[in-house]
mmCIF file of C-alpha atoms in Angstrom:
data_model
loop_
_atom_site.group_PDB
_atom_site.id
_atom_site.type_symbol
_atom_site.label_atom_id
_atom_site.label_comp_id
_atom_site.label_asym_id
_atom_site.label_seq_id
_atom_site.Cartn_x
_atom_site.Cartn_y
_atom_site.Cartn_z
ATOM 1 C CA MET A 1 0.000 0.000 0.000
ATOM 2 C CA GLU A 2 1.403 3.392 -0.971
ATOM 3 C CA PRO A 3 1.873 6.025 1.810
ATOM 4 C CA ALA A 4 -0.637 8.495 0.348
ATOM 5 C CA PHE A 5 -3.364 5.876 0.024
ATOM 6 C CA ALA A 6 -2.556 4.519 3.474
ATOM 7 C CA SER A 7 -2.903 7.958 5.084
ATOM 8 C CA VAL A 8 -6.235 8.543 3.385
ATOM 9 C CA THR A 9 -7.688 5.216 4.493
ATOM 10 C CA THR A 10 -6.348 5.710 8.025
ATOM 11 C CA GLU A 11 -7.939 9.150 8.240
ATOM 12 C CA VAL A 12 -11.266 7.843 6.967
ATOM 13 C CA GLY A 13 -11.184 5.069 9.541
ATOM 14 C CA ARG A 14 -10.387 7.573 12.326
ATOM 15 C CA GLN A 15 -13.324 9.782 11.318
ATOM 16 C CA ARG A 16 -15.694 6.796 11.416
ATOM 17 C CA VAL A 17 -14.539 5.843 14.910
ATOM 18 C CA GLU A 18 -14.878 9.432 16.174
ATOM 19 C CA ALA A 19 -18.341 9.729 14.616
ATOM 20 C CA ALA A 20 -19.660 6.727 16.535
ATOM 21 C CA PRO A 21 -21.488 7.662 19.768
ATOM 22 C CA SER A 22 -19.575 6.925 22.943
ATOM 23 C CA GLY A 23 -20.417 3.562 24.529
ATOM 24 C CA VAL A 24 -22.354 2.332 21.486
ATOM 25 C CA ALA A 25 -20.986 -0.711 19.693
ATOM 26 C CA PRO A 26 -20.673 -0.344 15.933
ATOM 27 C CA ARG A 27 -23.594 -1.837 14.040
ATOM 28 C CA ARG A 28 -22.902 -5.221 12.493
ATOM 29 C CA ARG A 29 -24.109 -6.108 9.062
ATOM 30 C CA ARG A 30 -26.748 -8.784 9.022
ATOM 31 C CA PRO A 31 -25.417 -12.013 7.475
ATOM 32 C CA ALA A 32 -26.445 -12.700 3.925
ATOM 33 C CA PHE A 33 -28.855 -15.514 3.199
ATOM 34 C CA GLY A 34 -27.193 -18.884 3.533
ATOM 35 C CA THR A 35 -24.334 -17.847 5.805
ATOM 36 C CA THR A 36 -25.573 -19.283 9.093
ATOM 37 C CA GLY A 37 -25.626 -22.966 9.949
ATOM 38 C CA LEU A 38 -29.342 -22.936 10.750
ATOM 39 C CA THR A 39 -30.234 -21.288 7.455
ATOM 40 C CA VAL A 40 -28.132 -23.779 5.537
ATOM 41 C CA ALA A 41 -29.704 -26.732 7.353
ATOM 42 C CA LEU A 42 -33.242 -25.456 6.760
ATOM 43 C CA GLY A 43 -32.563 -24.620 3.121
ATOM 44 C CA LEU A 44 -31.066 -28.022 2.396
ATOM 45 C CA ALA A 45 -33.933 -29.714 4.232
ATOM 46 C CA VAL A 46 -36.419 -27.917 1.974
ATOM 47 C CA LEU A 47 -34.507 -28.900 -1.168
ATOM 48 C CA VAL A 48 -34.255 -32.524 -0.033
ATOM 49 C CA ALA A 49 -37.985 -32.570 0.746
ATOM 50 C CA VAL A 50 -38.857 -31.119 -2.661
ATOM 51 C CA SER A 51 -36.548 -33.595 -4.365
ATOM 52 C CA PHE A 52 -38.066 -36.431 -2.314
ATOM 53 C CA LEU A 53 -41.551 -35.581 -3.533
ATOM 54 C CA LEU A 54 -40.460 -35.099 -7.146
ATOM 55 C CA ARG A 55 -38.641 -38.430 -7.216
ATOM 56 C CA LEU A 56 -41.226 -40.606 -5.493
ATOM 57 C CA ASP A 57 -42.883 -41.279 -8.820
ATOM 58 C CA GLY A 58 -41.547 -44.509 -10.268
ATOM 59 C CA GLN A 59 -40.327 -46.069 -7.043
ATOM 60 C CA ARG A 60 -42.930 -48.833 -7.341
ATOM 61 C CA ALA A 61 -42.355 -49.434 -11.053
ATOM 62 C CA TRP A 62 -41.569 -52.955 -12.159
ATOM 63 C CA LEU A 63 -37.965 -53.894 -12.789
ATOM 64 C CA TRP A 64 -36.858 -53.893 -16.408
ATOM 65 C CA ILE A 65 -34.261 -56.295 -17.774
ATOM 66 C CA ASP A 66 -31.090 -54.482 -16.658
ATOM 67 C CA GLU A 67 -32.512 -53.938 -13.183
ATOM 68 C CA GLY A 68 -33.381 -57.623 -12.990
ATOM 69 C CA ILE A 69 -29.789 -58.437 -13.936
ATOM 70 C CA SER A 70 -28.591 -56.122 -11.131
ATOM 71 C CA VAL A 71 -30.715 -57.952 -8.572
ATOM 72 C CA GLY A 72 -29.713 -61.339 -9.950
ATOM 73 C CA ILE A 73 -25.983 -60.637 -9.818
ATOM 74 C CA SER A 74 -26.255 -59.046 -6.374
ATOM 75 C CA SER A 75 -28.051 -62.139 -5.080
ATOM 76 C CA HIS A 76 -24.824 -64.118 -5.323
ATOM 77 C CA SER A 77 -22.391 -64.191 -2.419
ATOM 78 C CA LEU A 78 -19.927 -61.339 -2.041
ATOM 79 C CA THR A 79 -17.027 -63.552 -3.048
ATOM 80 C CA HIS A 80 -18.809 -64.810 -6.205
ATOM 81 C CA ILE A 81 -20.027 -61.448 -7.531
ATOM 82 C CA PRO A 82 -16.694 -60.397 -9.146
ATOM 83 C CA GLY A 83 -16.521 -63.714 -11.016
ATOM 84 C CA VAL A 84 -20.132 -63.446 -12.213
ATOM 85 C CA LEU A 85 -19.393 -59.975 -13.546
ATOM 86 C CA ARG A 86 -16.822 -61.406 -15.963
ATOM 87 C CA GLN A 87 -19.855 -62.292 -18.091
ATOM 88 C CA ASP A 88 -21.631 -58.957 -17.594
ATOM 89 C CA GLY A 89 -19.120 -56.210 -18.302
ATOM 90 C CA SER A 90 -19.495 -54.055 -15.194
ATOM 91 C CA PRO A 91 -17.237 -53.355 -12.193
ATOM 92 C CA PRO A 92 -18.347 -54.781 -8.823
ATOM 93 C CA LEU A 93 -18.798 -51.925 -6.331
ATOM 94 C CA TYR A 94 -22.491 -51.210 -6.907
ATOM 95 C CA TYR A 95 -23.384 -54.907 -6.912
ATOM 96 C CA LEU A 96 -21.548 -55.456 -3.641
ATOM 97 C CA LEU A 97 -23.442 -52.545 -2.071
ATOM 98 C CA LEU A 98 -26.740 -53.795 -3.479
ATOM 99 C CA HIS A 99 -26.014 -57.267 -2.064
ATOM 100 C CA LEU A 100 -25.650 -55.794 1.427
ATOM 101 C CA TRP A 101 -28.730 -53.606 0.866
ATOM 102 C CA ILE A 102 -30.868 -56.571 -0.208
ATOM 103 C CA GLY A 103 -29.735 -58.493 2.857
ATOM 104 C CA VAL A 104 -31.301 -55.800 5.042
ATOM 105 C CA PHE A 105 -34.280 -54.471 3.048
ATOM 106 C CA GLY A 106 -35.205 -57.272 0.645
ATOM 107 C CA ARG A 107 -35.470 -57.733 -3.135
ATOM 108 C CA THR A 108 -38.718 -55.902 -3.952
ATOM 109 C CA GLU A 109 -38.882 -53.079 -6.473
ATOM 110 C CA VAL A 110 -39.348 -50.445 -3.777
ATOM 111 C CA ALA A 111 -36.524 -51.856 -1.665
ATOM 112 C CA THR A 112 -33.974 -52.018 -4.467
ATOM 113 C CA HIS A 113 -35.003 -48.646 -5.929
ATOM 114 C CA ALA A 114 -34.539 -47.066 -2.500
ATOM 115 C CA LEU A 115 -30.743 -47.389 -2.684
ATOM 116 C CA SER A 116 -30.613 -45.311 -5.865
ATOM 117 C CA PHE A 117 -33.234 -42.960 -4.408
ATOM 118 C CA LEU A 118 -31.132 -42.205 -1.320
ATOM 119 C CA LEU A 119 -27.987 -41.719 -3.371
ATOM 120 C CA ALA A 120 -29.872 -39.227 -5.555
ATOM 121 C CA LEU A 121 -30.950 -37.285 -2.469
ATOM 122 C CA ALA A 122 -27.391 -37.397 -1.114
ATOM 123 C CA THR A 123 -26.130 -35.487 -4.160
ATOM 124 C CA ILE A 124 -27.923 -32.369 -2.874
ATOM 125 C CA PRO A 125 -25.793 -31.692 0.242
ATOM 126 C CA VAL A 126 -22.681 -32.854 -1.626
ATOM 127 C CA ALA A 127 -23.395 -30.361 -4.404
ATOM 128 C CA PHE A 128 -23.894 -27.630 -1.809
ATOM 129 C CA TRP A 129 -20.603 -28.470 -0.083
ATOM 130 C CA ALA A 130 -18.725 -28.556 -3.395
ATOM 131 C CA GLY A 131 -20.087 -25.180 -4.466
ATOM 132 C CA ALA A 132 -19.572 -23.525 -1.075
ATOM 133 C CA SER A 133 -16.053 -24.829 -0.501
ATOM 134 C CA LEU A 134 -14.846 -23.922 -3.984
ATOM 135 C CA PHE A 135 -16.770 -20.863 -5.161
ATOM 136 C CA GLY A 136 -18.995 -19.486 -2.411
ATOM 137 C CA ARG A 137 -22.530 -19.745 -1.079
ATOM 138 C CA ARG A 138 -24.320 -18.434 -4.154
ATOM 139 C CA THR A 139 -22.776 -21.183 -6.264
ATOM 140 C CA ALA A 140 -23.549 -23.668 -3.495
ATOM 141 C CA TRP A 141 -27.279 -22.923 -3.534
ATOM 142 C CA ILE A 142 -27.407 -23.031 -7.331
ATOM 143 C CA ALA A 143 -25.602 -26.380 -7.386
ATOM 144 C CA ALA A 144 -27.856 -27.808 -4.672
ATOM 145 C CA LEU A 145 -30.970 -26.642 -6.539
ATOM 146 C CA ILE A 146 -29.773 -28.249 -9.763
ATOM 147 C CA ALA A 147 -29.049 -31.505 -7.905
ATOM 148 C CA ALA A 148 -32.521 -31.403 -6.369
ATOM 149 C CA VAL A 149 -34.471 -31.031 -9.618
ATOM 150 C CA ASN A 150 -32.128 -32.430 -12.289
ATOM 151 C CA PRO A 151 -34.295 -34.707 -14.466
ATOM 152 C CA PHE A 152 -31.469 -37.139 -15.223
ATOM 153 C CA ILE A 153 -30.844 -37.749 -11.515
ATOM 154 C CA SER A 154 -34.607 -38.090 -11.027
ATOM 155 C CA ALA A 155 -34.852 -40.687 -13.783
ATOM 156 C CA TYR A 156 -32.054 -42.825 -12.401
ATOM 157 C CA ALA A 157 -33.305 -42.446 -8.825
ATOM 158 C CA SER A 158 -36.028 -44.969 -9.676
ATOM 159 C CA GLU A 159 -33.739 -47.561 -11.270
ATOM 160 C CA THR A 160 -31.933 -50.443 -9.607
ATOM 161 C CA ARG A 161 -28.753 -49.506 -11.406
ATOM 162 C CA MET A 162 -25.463 -47.848 -10.500
ATOM 163 C CA TYR A 163 -25.995 -44.494 -12.176
ATOM 164 C CA THR A 164 -26.891 -42.377 -9.133
ATOM 165 C CA LEU A 165 -23.802 -43.785 -7.409
ATOM 166 C CA VAL A 166 -21.779 -42.718 -10.457
ATOM 167 C CA MET A 167 -23.198 -39.184 -10.174
ATOM 168 C CA PHE A 168 -22.560 -39.052 -6.428
ATOM 169 C CA LEU A 169 -18.945 -40.223 -6.722
ATOM 170 C CA GLY A 170 -18.309 -38.137 -9.842
ATOM 171 C CA LEU A 171 -19.419 -34.990 -8.050
ATOM 172 C CA LEU A 172 -17.169 -35.779 -5.090
ATOM 173 C CA ALA A 173 -14.198 -36.628 -7.294
ATOM 174 C CA SER A 174 -14.600 -33.389 -9.266
ATOM 175 C CA ALA A 175 -14.635 -31.319 -6.077
ATOM 176 C CA PHE A 176 -11.676 -33.198 -4.603
ATOM 177 C CA PHE A 177 -9.711 -32.704 -7.825
ATOM 178 C CA LEU A 178 -10.278 -28.953 -7.820
ATOM 179 C CA HIS A 179 -9.376 -28.690 -4.148
ATOM 180 C CA ALA A 180 -6.218 -30.771 -4.536
ATOM 181 C CA PHE A 181 -4.782 -29.508 -7.824
ATOM 182 C CA VAL A 182 -6.358 -26.108 -8.474
ATOM 183 C CA ARG A 183 -6.800 -24.716 -4.971
ATOM 184 C CA GLY A 184 -3.607 -26.437 -3.825
ATOM 185 C CA ARG A 185 -5.063 -28.121 -0.729
ATOM 186 C CA ARG A 186 -2.972 -31.169 0.128
ATOM 187 C CA ALA A 187 -5.608 -32.691 2.425
ATOM 188 C CA PHE A 188 -7.788 -33.563 -0.599
ATOM 189 C CA VAL A 189 -5.186 -35.553 -2.560
ATOM 190 C CA VAL A 190 -5.843 -38.895 -0.848
ATOM 191 C CA PRO A 191 -9.663 -38.469 -0.866
ATOM 192 C CA PHE A 192 -9.421 -37.768 -4.595
ATOM 193 C CA GLY A 193 -7.484 -40.975 -5.211
ATOM 194 C CA LEU A 194 -9.882 -43.071 -3.133
ATOM 195 C CA THR A 195 -12.991 -41.560 -4.722
ATOM 196 C CA LEU A 196 -11.590 -41.930 -8.231
ATOM 197 C CA ALA A 197 -10.895 -45.609 -7.554
ATOM 198 C CA ALA A 198 -14.443 -46.071 -6.229
ATOM 199 C CA LEU A 199 -15.825 -44.403 -9.346
ATOM 200 C CA MET A 200 -13.853 -46.724 -11.637
ATOM 201 C CA TYR A 201 -15.099 -49.693 -9.599
ATOM 202 C CA THR A 202 -18.678 -48.466 -10.080
ATOM 203 C CA HIS A 203 -18.809 -48.018 -13.856
ATOM 204 C CA THR A 204 -16.252 -48.395 -16.624
ATOM 205 C CA TRP A 205 -17.132 -44.828 -17.642
ATOM 206 C CA GLY A 206 -14.976 -43.883 -14.649
ATOM 207 C CA LEU A 207 -11.928 -44.673 -16.781
ATOM 208 C CA TYR A 208 -12.866 -41.841 -19.152
ATOM 209 C CA PHE A 209 -13.376 -39.560 -16.167
ATOM 210 C CA ALA A 210 -9.961 -40.543 -14.830
ATOM 211 C CA GLY A 211 -8.408 -39.796 -18.219
ATOM 212 C CA ALA A 212 -10.020 -36.362 -18.312
ATOM 213 C CA CYS A 213 -8.762 -35.628 -14.800
ATOM 214 C CA PHE A 214 -5.276 -36.755 -15.808
ATOM 215 C CA LEU A 215 -5.233 -34.407 -18.805
ATOM 216 C CA ALA A 216 -6.502 -31.555 -16.631
ATOM 217 C CA TRP A 217 -3.735 -32.284 -14.106
ATOM 218 C CA ILE A 218 -1.103 -32.250 -16.884
ATOM 219 C CA ALA A 219 -2.412 -28.879 -18.069
ATOM 220 C CA THR A 220 -2.265 -27.559 -14.510
ATOM 221 C CA VAL A 221 1.315 -28.775 -14.090
ATOM 222 C CA PHE A 222 2.452 -27.044 -17.284
ATOM 223 C CA SER A 223 0.739 -23.818 -16.248
ATOM 224 C CA THR A 224 3.091 -23.525 -13.253
ATOM 225 C CA ASP A 225 6.829 -23.728 -12.690
ATOM 226 C CA GLY A 226 9.427 -24.083 -9.977
ATOM 227 C CA ALA A 227 8.458 -25.365 -6.562
ATOM 228 C CA GLU A 228 4.741 -25.145 -7.319
ATOM 229 C CA ARG A 229 5.155 -27.463 -10.314
ATOM 230 C CA ARG A 230 7.114 -29.981 -8.272
ATOM 231 C CA THR A 231 4.403 -29.935 -5.604
ATOM 232 C CA LEU A 232 1.691 -30.528 -8.195
ATOM 233 C CA VAL A 233 3.663 -33.424 -9.679
ATOM 234 C CA ARG A 234 4.089 -35.081 -6.278
ATOM 235 C CA ARG A 235 0.422 -34.678 -5.436
ATOM 236 C CA GLY A 236 -0.661 -35.968 -8.831
ATOM 237 C CA VAL A 237 1.539 -39.030 -8.549
ATOM 238 C CA THR A 238 0.053 -39.663 -5.101
ATOM 239 C CA GLY A 239 -3.593 -39.158 -6.063
ATOM 240 C CA PHE A 240 -3.556 -40.984 -9.391
ATOM 241 C CA GLY A 241 -1.173 -43.574 -7.972
ATOM 242 C CA ILE A 242 -3.634 -44.469 -5.212
ATOM 243 C CA ALA A 243 -6.451 -44.832 -7.732
ATOM 244 C CA GLY A 244 -4.318 -46.882 -10.108
ATOM 245 C CA LEU A 245 -3.012 -49.252 -7.445
ATOM 246 C CA LEU A 246 -6.494 -49.852 -6.067
ATOM 247 C CA TYR A 247 -7.893 -50.513 -9.545
ATOM 248 C CA LEU A 248 -5.027 -52.764 -10.618
ATOM 249 C CA PRO A 249 -6.583 -56.022 -9.264
ATOM 250 C CA TRP A 250 -9.628 -55.475 -11.486
ATOM 251 C CA LEU A 251 -7.613 -54.891 -14.655
ATOM 252 C CA PRO A 252 -7.456 -58.586 -15.759
ATOM 253 C CA THR A 253 -11.246 -58.828 -15.471
ATOM 254 C CA LEU A 254 -11.653 -55.584 -17.429
ATOM 255 C CA LEU A 255 -9.504 -56.954 -20.252
ATOM 256 C CA TYR A 256 -11.529 -60.167 -20.291
ATOM 257 C CA GLN A 257 -14.795 -58.209 -20.359
ATOM 258 C CA ALA A 258 -13.556 -56.048 -23.222
ATOM 259 C CA ALA A 259 -12.811 -59.162 -25.257
ATOM 260 C CA HIS A 260 -15.843 -61.301 -24.425
ATOM 261 C CA THR A 261 -18.831 -59.220 -23.310
ATOM 262 C CA GLY A 262 -20.966 -56.448 -24.703
ATOM 263 C CA ALA A 263 -24.072 -56.538 -26.884
ATOM 264 C CA PRO A 264 -23.513 -59.348 -29.459
ATOM 265 C CA TRP A 265 -26.998 -58.777 -30.910
ATOM 266 C CA SER A 266 -26.130 -55.191 -31.856
ATOM 267 C CA SER A 267 -23.807 -53.759 -34.502
ATOM 268 C CA ARG A 268 -20.871 -51.480 -33.782
ATOM 269 C CA PRO A 269 -22.110 -47.863 -33.610
ATOM 270 C CA ARG A 270 -21.068 -45.525 -36.388
ATOM 271 C CA PRO A 271 -20.146 -41.825 -36.000
ATOM 272 C CA ARG A 272 -23.397 -40.783 -37.695
ATOM 273 C CA GLU A 273 -25.367 -42.402 -34.870
ATOM 274 C CA ALA A 274 -24.130 -39.692 -32.515
ATOM 275 C CA VAL A 275 -26.207 -37.245 -34.550
ATOM 276 C CA SER A 276 -29.171 -39.626 -34.444
ATOM 277 C CA VAL A 277 -28.979 -39.679 -30.670
ATOM 278 C CA LEU A 278 -29.178 -35.876 -30.602
ATOM 279 C CA ASP A 279 -32.143 -36.122 -32.942
ATOM 280 C CA ALA A 280 -33.902 -38.442 -30.500
ATOM 281 C CA ILE A 281 -33.190 -36.129 -27.574
ATOM 282 C CA THR A 282 -34.245 -32.876 -29.233
ATOM 283 C CA GLY A 283 -37.272 -34.233 -31.061
ATOM 284 C CA ASP A 284 -38.170 -34.412 -34.740
ATOM 285 C CA VAL A 285 -35.372 -32.221 -36.044
ATOM 286 C CA HIS A 286 -33.747 -33.056 -39.349
ATOM 287 C CA GLU A 287 -30.199 -34.371 -39.079
ATOM 288 C CA ARG A 288 -28.874 -31.633 -41.399
ATOM 289 C CA VAL A 289 -30.222 -29.005 -39.033
ATOM 290 C CA LEU A 290 -28.423 -30.685 -36.128
ATOM 291 C CA VAL A 291 -25.181 -30.884 -38.086
ATOM 292 C CA ALA A 292 -25.419 -27.192 -38.932
ATOM 293 C CA PHE A 293 -26.148 -26.407 -35.307
ATOM 294 C CA LEU A 294 -23.117 -28.391 -34.137
ATOM 295 C CA LEU A 295 -20.830 -26.797 -36.711
ATOM 296 C CA THR A 296 -22.035 -23.345 -35.696
ATOM 297 C CA GLY A 297 -21.430 -24.182 -32.054
#
């Protein structure tokens, strides 16, 4: 601070103190919405309640074929589930959790849907924490609101599948990554590695997520230099190393699945089918219009 600016600010501060009546404490600003623990708890409770009501629909729906497969695989013993999955193509974490869940709550549609339902609700406070810890309370409330009403989370909340667990772990892993490698907080390196490993053990899509995180880490490393770069390298080796070592025992099964499982009744998708998928999502829009839209974007 330059001397002239310092003297001005000091004088202004002195005038404010002298202007205050003797014996009267200076007035405190009232905290903004969402800054107190009680307000946060009440706000999150409202969002969870709203999400609960929105996502009740479909909890009693019958199981479709993939859900039936989930229940069937999870009905095996814990030690047999990884071997059964060699013929399915999925990692084992969700099925192990569902096995324990079924042992307590049963195999009915409502019981098995409830696991996904609770994981969907759990994304709300996690989204709030991620937003608040990284970007502030306004972002936290926006993130929590999106998690509460997101239609994709709502759809998967009524399925006996692993997708809400993928969303829950993906949200945590994203926040841990930003804390560890962007904000430079060492305490989040190990949680990132553990969560990334859990995500890869939940769905093979986690491998793509891990690859994206790795590329983002490389970009972060090259954006720094000196001691900061060396610190980022050490933390990256630790975080990704933990995830890699934990996933290593599953790698032989993954290679077997890649060679022997899949959808033998279906043909290999072609690049044009990506446009067809967008067509199905957006409605009856001609493919040429979608191509033009994508090129413009």
